[in-house]
Coordinates of C-alpha atoms in Angstrom, one line a residue:
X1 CA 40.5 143.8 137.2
X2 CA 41.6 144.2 133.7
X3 CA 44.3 142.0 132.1
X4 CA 46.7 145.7 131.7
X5 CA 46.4 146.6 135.1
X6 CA 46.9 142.8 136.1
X7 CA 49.9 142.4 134.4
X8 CA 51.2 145.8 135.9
X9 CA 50.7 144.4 139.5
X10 CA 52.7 141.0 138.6
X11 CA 55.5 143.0 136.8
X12 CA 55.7 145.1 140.3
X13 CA 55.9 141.8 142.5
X14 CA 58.2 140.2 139.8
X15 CA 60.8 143.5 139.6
X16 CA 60.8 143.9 143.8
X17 CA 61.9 139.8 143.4
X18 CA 64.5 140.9 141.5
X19 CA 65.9 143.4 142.9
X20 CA 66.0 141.5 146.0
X21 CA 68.1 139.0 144.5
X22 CA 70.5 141.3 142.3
X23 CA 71.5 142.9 145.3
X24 CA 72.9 139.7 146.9
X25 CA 73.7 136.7 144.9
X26 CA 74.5 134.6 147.5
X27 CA 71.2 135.3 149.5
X28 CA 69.1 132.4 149.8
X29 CA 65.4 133.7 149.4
X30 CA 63.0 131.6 151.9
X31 CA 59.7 133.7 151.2
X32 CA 58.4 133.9 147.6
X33 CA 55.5 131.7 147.6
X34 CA 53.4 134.7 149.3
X35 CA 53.6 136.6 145.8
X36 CA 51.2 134.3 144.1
X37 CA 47.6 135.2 144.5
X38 CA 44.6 134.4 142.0
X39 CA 45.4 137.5 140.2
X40 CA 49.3 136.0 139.6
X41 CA 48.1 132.8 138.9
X42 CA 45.2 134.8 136.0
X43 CA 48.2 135.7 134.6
X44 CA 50.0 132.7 134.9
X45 CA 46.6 131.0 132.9
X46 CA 47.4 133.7 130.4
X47 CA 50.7 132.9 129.3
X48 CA 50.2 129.4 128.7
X49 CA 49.5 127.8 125.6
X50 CA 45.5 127.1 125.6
X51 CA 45.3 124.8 122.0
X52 CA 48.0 122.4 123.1
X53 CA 47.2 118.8 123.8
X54 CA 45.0 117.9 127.2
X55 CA 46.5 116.3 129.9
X56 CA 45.7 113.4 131.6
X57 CA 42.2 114.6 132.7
X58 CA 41.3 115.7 129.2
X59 CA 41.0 119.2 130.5
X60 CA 40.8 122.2 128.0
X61 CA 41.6 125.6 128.4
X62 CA 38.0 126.6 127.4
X63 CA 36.6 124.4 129.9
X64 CA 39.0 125.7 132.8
X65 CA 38.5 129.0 131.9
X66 CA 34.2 129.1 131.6
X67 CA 35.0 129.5 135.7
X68 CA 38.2 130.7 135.7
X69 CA 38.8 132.8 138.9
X70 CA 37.0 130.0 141.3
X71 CA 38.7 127.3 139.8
X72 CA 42.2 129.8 140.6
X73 CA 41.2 129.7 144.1
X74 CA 40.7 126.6 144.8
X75 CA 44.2 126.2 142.4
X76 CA 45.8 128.7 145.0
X77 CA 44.4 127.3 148.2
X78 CA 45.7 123.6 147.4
X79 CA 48.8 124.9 146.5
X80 CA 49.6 127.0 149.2
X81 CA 48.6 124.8 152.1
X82 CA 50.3 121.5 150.2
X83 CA 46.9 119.8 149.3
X84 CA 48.2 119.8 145.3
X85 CA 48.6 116.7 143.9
X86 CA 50.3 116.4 141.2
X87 CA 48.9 114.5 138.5
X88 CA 50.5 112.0 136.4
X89 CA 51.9 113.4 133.1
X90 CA 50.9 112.0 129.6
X91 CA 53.8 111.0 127.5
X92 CA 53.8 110.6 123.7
X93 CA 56.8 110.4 121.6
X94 CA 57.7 112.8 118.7
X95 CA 59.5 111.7 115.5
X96 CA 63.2 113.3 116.4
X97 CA 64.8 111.9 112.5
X98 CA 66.3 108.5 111.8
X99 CA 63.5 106.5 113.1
X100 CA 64.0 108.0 116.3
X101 CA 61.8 109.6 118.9
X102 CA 61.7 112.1 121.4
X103 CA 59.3 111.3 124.6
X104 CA 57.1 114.7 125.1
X105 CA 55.4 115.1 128.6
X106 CA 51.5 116.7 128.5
X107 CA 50.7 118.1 132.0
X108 CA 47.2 118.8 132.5
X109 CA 46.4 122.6 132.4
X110 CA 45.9 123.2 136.0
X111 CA 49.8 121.8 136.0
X112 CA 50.5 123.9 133.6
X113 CA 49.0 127.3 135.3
X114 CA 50.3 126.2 138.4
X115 CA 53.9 125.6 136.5
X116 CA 54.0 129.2 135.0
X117 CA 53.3 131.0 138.1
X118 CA 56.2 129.3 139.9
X119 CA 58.3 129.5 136.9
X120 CA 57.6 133.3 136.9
X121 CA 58.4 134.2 140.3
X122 CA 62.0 131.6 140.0
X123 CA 62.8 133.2 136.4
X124 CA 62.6 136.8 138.7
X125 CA 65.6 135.1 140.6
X126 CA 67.6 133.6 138.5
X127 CA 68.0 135.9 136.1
X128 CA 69.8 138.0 138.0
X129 CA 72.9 134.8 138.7
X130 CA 72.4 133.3 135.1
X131 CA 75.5 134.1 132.7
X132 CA 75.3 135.9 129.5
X133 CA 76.2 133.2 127.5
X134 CA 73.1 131.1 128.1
X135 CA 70.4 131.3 125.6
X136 CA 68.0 128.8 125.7
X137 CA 64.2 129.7 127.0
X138 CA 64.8 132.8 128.8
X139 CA 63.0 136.0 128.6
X140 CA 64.2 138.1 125.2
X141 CA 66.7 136.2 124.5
X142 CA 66.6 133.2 121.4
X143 CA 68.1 131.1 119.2
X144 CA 69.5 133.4 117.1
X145 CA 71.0 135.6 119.4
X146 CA 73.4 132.4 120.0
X147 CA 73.7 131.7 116.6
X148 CA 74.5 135.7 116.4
X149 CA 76.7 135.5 118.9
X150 CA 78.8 132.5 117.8
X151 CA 79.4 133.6 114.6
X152 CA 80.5 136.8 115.5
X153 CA 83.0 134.9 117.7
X154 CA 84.6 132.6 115.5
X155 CA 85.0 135.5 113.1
X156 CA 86.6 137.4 115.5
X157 CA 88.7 134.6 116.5
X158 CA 89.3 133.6 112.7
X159 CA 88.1 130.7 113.9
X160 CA 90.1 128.3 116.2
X161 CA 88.8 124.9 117.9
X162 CA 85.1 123.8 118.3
X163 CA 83.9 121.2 120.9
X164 CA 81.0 120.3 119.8
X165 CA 79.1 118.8 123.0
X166 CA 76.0 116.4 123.0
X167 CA 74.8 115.6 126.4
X168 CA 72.8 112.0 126.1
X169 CA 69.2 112.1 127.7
X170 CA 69.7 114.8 129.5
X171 CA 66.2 115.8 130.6
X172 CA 65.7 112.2 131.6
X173 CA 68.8 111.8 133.7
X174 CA 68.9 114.9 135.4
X175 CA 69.9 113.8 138.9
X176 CA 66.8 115.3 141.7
X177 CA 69.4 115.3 144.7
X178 CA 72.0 117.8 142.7
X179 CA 68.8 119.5 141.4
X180 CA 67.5 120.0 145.2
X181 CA 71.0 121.0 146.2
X182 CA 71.4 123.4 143.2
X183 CA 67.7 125.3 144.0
X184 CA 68.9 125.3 147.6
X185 CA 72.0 127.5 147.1
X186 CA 69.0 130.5 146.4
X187 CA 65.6 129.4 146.9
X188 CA 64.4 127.7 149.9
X189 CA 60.3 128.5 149.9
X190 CA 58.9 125.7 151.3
X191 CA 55.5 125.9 149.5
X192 CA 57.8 126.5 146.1
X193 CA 60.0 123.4 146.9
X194 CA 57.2 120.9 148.5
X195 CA 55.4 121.7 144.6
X196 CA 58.8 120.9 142.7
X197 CA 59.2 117.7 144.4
X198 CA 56.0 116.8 143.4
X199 CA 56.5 117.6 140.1
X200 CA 59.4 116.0 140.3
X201 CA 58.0 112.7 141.5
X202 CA 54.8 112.9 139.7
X203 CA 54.4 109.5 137.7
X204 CA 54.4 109.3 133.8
X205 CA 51.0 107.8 131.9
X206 CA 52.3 105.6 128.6
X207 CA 50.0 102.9 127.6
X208 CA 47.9 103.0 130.5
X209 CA 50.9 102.8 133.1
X210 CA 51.7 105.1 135.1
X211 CA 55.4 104.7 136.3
X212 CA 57.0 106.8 138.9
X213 CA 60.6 107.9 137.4
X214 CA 63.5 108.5 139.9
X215 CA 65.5 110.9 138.1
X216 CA 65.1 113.6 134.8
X217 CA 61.7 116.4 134.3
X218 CA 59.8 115.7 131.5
X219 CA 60.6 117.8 128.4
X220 CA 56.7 119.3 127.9
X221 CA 56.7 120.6 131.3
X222 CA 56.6 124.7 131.5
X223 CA 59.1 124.7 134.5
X224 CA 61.4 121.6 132.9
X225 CA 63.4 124.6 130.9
X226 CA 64.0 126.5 134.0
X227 CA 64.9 123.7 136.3
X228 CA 67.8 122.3 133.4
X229 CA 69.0 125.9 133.1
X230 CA 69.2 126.0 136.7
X231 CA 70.5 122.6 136.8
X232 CA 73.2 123.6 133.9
X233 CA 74.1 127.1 135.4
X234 CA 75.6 124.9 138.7
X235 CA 77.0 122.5 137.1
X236 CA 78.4 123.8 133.8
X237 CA 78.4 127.7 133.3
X238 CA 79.8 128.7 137.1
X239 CA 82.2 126.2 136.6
X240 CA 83.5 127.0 132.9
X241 CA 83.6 130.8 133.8
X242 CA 85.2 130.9 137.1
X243 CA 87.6 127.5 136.7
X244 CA 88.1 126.6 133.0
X245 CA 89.1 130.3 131.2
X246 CA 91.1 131.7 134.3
X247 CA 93.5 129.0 133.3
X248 CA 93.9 129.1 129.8
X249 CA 96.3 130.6 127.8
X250 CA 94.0 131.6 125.0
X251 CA 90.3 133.4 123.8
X252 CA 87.6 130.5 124.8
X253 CA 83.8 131.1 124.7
X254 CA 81.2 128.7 125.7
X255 CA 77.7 129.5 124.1
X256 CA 74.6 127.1 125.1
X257 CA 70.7 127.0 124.2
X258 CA 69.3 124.7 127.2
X259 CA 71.4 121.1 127.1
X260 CA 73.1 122.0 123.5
X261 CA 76.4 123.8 123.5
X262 CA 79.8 124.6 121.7
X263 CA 83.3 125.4 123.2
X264 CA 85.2 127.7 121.0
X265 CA 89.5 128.1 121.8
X266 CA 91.8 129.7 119.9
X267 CA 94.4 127.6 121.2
X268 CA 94.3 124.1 120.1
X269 CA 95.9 122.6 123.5
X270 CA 93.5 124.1 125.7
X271 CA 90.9 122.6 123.8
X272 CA 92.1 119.3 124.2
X273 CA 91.9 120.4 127.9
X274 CA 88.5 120.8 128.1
X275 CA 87.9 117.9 126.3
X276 CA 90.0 115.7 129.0
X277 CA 88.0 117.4 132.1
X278 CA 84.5 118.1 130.5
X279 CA 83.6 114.4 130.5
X280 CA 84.4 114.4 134.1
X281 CA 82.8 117.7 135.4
X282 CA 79.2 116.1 134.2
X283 CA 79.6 112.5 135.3
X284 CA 80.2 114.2 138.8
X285 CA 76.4 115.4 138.3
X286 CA 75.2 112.1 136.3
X287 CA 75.4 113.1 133.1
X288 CA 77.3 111.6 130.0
X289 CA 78.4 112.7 126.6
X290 CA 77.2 110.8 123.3
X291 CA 80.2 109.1 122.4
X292 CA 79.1 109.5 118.4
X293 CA 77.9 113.5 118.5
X294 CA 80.8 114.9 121.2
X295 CA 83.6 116.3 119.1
X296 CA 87.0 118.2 118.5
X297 CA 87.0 120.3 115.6
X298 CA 89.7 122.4 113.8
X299 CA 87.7 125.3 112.6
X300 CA 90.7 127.6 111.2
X301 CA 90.2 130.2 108.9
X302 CA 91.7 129.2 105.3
X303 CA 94.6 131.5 104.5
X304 CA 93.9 130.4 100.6
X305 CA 93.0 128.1 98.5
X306 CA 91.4 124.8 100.4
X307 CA 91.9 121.8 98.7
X308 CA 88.9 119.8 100.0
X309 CA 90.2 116.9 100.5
X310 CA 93.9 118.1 102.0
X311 CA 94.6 117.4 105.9
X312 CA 94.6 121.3 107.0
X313 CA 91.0 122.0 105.5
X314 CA 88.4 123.4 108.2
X315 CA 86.3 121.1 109.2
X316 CA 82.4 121.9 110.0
X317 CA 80.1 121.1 112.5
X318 CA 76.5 121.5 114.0
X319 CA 74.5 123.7 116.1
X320 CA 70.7 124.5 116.7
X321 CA 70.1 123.2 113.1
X322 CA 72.6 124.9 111.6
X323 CA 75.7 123.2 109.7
X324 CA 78.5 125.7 110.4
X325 CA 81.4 125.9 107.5
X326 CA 84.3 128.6 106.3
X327 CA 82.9 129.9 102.6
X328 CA 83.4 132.6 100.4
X329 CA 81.1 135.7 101.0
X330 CA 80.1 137.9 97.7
X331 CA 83.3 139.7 98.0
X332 CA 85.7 136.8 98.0
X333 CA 86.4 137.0 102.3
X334 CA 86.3 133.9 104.3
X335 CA 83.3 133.8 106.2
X336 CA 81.2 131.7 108.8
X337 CA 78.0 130.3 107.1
X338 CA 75.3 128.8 108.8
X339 CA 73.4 126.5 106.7
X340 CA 70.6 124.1 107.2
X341 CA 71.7 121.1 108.1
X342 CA 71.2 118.5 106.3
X343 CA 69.7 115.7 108.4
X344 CA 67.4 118.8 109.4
X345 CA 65.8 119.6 105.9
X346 CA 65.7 116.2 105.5
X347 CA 63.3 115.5 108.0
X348 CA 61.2 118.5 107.0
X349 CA 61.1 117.8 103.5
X350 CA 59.7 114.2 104.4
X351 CA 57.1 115.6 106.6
X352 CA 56.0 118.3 103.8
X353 CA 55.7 115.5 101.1
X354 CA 53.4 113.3 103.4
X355 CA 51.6 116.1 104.6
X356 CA 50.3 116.9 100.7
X357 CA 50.0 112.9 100.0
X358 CA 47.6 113.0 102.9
X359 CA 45.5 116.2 102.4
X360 CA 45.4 116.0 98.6
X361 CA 41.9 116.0 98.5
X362 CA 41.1 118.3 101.1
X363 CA 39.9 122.1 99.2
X364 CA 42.7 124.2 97.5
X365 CA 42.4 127.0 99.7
X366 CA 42.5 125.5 102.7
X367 CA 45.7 123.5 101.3
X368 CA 47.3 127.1 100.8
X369 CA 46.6 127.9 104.1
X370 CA 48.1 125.4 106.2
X371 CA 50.9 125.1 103.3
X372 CA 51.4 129.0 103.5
X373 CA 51.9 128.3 107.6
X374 CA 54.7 125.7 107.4
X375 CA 56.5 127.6 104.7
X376 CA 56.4 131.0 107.3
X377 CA 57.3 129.2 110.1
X378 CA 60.3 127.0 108.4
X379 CA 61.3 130.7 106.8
X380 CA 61.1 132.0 110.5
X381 CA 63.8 129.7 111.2
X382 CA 65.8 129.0 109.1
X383 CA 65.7 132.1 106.9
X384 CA 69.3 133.9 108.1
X385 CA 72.0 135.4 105.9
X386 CA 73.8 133.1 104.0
X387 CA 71.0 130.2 104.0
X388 CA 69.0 132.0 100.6
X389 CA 70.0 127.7 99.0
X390 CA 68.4 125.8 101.4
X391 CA 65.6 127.9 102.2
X392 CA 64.7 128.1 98.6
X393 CA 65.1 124.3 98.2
X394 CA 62.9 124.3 100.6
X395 CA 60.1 126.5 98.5
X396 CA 60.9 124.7 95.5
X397 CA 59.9 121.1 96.8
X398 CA 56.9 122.3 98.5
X399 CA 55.8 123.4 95.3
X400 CA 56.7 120.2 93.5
X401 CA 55.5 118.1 96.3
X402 CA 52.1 119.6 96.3
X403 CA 51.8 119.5 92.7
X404 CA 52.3 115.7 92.1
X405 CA 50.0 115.4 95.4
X406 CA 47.1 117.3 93.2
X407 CA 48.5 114.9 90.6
X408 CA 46.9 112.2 92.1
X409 CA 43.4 113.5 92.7
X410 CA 42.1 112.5 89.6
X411 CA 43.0 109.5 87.3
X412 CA 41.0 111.7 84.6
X413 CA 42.7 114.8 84.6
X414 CA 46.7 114.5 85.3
X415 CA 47.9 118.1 86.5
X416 CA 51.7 118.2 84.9
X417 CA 54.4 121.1 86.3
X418 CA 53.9 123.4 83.7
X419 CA 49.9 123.6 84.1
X420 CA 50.8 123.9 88.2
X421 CA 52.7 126.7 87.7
X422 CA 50.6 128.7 84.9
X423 CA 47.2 127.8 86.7
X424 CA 47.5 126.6 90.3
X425 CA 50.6 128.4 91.5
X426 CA 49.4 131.8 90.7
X427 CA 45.8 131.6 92.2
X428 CA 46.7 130.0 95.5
X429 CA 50.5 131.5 95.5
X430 CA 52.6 130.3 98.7
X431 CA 55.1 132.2 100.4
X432 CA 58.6 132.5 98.6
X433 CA 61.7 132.1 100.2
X434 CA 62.6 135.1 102.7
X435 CA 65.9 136.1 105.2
X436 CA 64.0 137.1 108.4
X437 CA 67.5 137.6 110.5
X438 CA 70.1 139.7 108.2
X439 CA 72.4 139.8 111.3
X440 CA 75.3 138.6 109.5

């Protein structure tokens, strides 16, 4: 069967799903697991990322896929009569900025396969109960669009009150019992469940030691963004939409991208409320907020002239990377800018210079190339209205990092800026800065 008629067959199964669950969100669906099949599952091994790292078994994607449809079957049959096992997951840790690091789970890629397919087929129900304001790692729907959408709410609001939340280790202190009870409310599959458990109880490989954790889903996991939405949807969103804006006296919006969020208020006392109750909605479900990153902010419009250093100035705060800030647009208005932040550019200008210090040798070329790549991607980003400074900063010190890396090649032969830019620059040229998202 050919991949376009394939997918055709899943979108059928994934739409009736749906529909089934739109027309009654308070059903609880007990028979989904009969929609996988090999085919679902070829689909599933199609999604997935194939030149990430290998699990635990050292799998590849090329290897798995050289007998791809028996190795499904055998996939399916374990899974379905509750032979899968599943296996351990390999952690490494990530530099997260200031020395810190975030732990990264590697499933192997039968996990991964097996993940997807389940993921597909719970995404099918929930998106039908999740609320509009969630963002994060759901079908068309991005980063930007809560970006978007929170700027166009604070300019609406002329600004107003920000809570700026930070939920500490929240994918490793996601509670399994409130997670089982949450999936319970809609899906209660046994073959589904019996494989999140053991995903959930599957140990972690660091060091050579496995350990079996009792709480939290490693971030790496293709169903760990699902199961914290779900998780988030129960014990945040519901409660903030049908408890927390019924009764207060002002315009509030929450926006959220997985476990990051803001709380926007017009009125200043209610959110002074929500910052007196928010603390205690999570601890009921075992979460806390940093102490250092959780915040009140006044985020008023400026009427005038600001003096910067004056008690009624606006303050600013962070969200997805972005440093939000009241500025003056072209013509003069007070505006919401979303700039880089600064602990953000940071971190990638540090990685840029010690990614020329180490390849300096390698062919020019090639250098362009992979150089080229990291400019795109940052521009892909980063590159929205009002952020033309940073992302040209940006530009401008991968140029000046790469040319005092080529500086270094030779002893002989120093390469100065103006010899970079006449000779070098112009025969392997790198992107220049772009805006990407003019939704501003």
């Amino acid at each position: 069967m050919s991949r376009t008629l394939n997918l055709g067959r899943i979108s059928t199964r994934l739409r009736r799903i749906a529909k089934v669950a739109r027309e009654d969100s308070q059903r609880v669906l007990t028979s989904l697991s009969h929609y996988i099949d090999e085919y679902f599952l070829a689909e599933a091994f199609a999604r997935i990322r194939k030149d990430g790292a290998t699990g635990v078994d050292g799998q590849t994607a090329k290897e798995y896929a050289e007998n791809l449809m028996d190795n499904l079957r055998s996939l399916l049959d374990r899974f379905k009569s509750g032979r899968y096992r599943a296996p351990p997951v390999r952690r490494v840790h990530i530099p997260k900025g200031e020395g810190k690091t975030r732990p990264i789970g590697i499933p192997t890629l039968e996990d991964k396969v097996l993940q997807k397919a389940v993921a597909l087929v719970l995404e099918a129900v929930y998106e039908e109960d999740f609320l509009p304001f969630s963002y994060g790692f759901r079908p068309s729907r991005s980063a930007h669009q809560a970006l978007r959408d929170l700027r166009n709410r604070l300019m609406s609001m002329g600004g107003g009150w920000v809570y700026e939340v930070d939920i500490r280790s929240f994918y490793d202190d996601l509670d399994h019992t409130h997670l089982r009870s949450f999936l319970d409310l809609r899906v209660r599959d046994g073959v589904l469940r019996r494989t999140i458990d053991k995903w959930l109880k599957a140990g972690v490989l660091e060091e050579g030691k496995v350990t079996r954790p009792v709480k939290g889903t490693p971030q790496g996991g293709v169903i760990s963004p699902l199961l914290a939405n779900v998780y988030l949807h129960e014990a945040l969103d519901k409660w903030f939409a049908t408890e927390v804006q019924p009764r207060l006296s002002g315009r509030s919006y929450l926006i959220r991208y997985a476990d990051d969020f803001v709380i926007l208020c017009a009125v200043e006392r209610d959110a002074h409320r929500i910052a007196n109750v928010l603390p205690k909605r999570l601890g009921r479900f075992g979460l806390t907020l940093h102490p250092d990153k959780t915040r009140l902010v006044r985020f008023r419009r400026p009427a005038g002239k600001v003096n910067p250093k004056g008690p009624d100035r606006p303050g600013t705060f962070g969200f997805l990377g972005f440093t939000h800030r009241w500025g003056r647009s072209r013509r003069k208005n007070w505006v919401v800018q979303q700039t880089t932040m600064t602990t953000r550019l940071s971190r990638a200008l540090r990685g840029i210079g010690e990614w020329c210090r180490k390849y300096r040798h390698r062919p020019l070329g090639w250098q362009q190339e992979k150089l080229s790549a990291k400019l795109l991607g940052h521009y892909a980003y980063y590159g929205i209205t009002g952020n033309s400074d940073a992302i040209g900063a940006f530009y401008w010190f991968t140029c000046r990092a790469w040319q005092r890396a080529l500086k270094r090649r030779s002893q002989r032969k120093r390469l100065r800026w103006k010899k970079f830019i006449a000779k070098i620059l112009p025969r392997f040229p790198l992107p220049e800065p772009r805006i990407v998202h003019r939704y501003a």
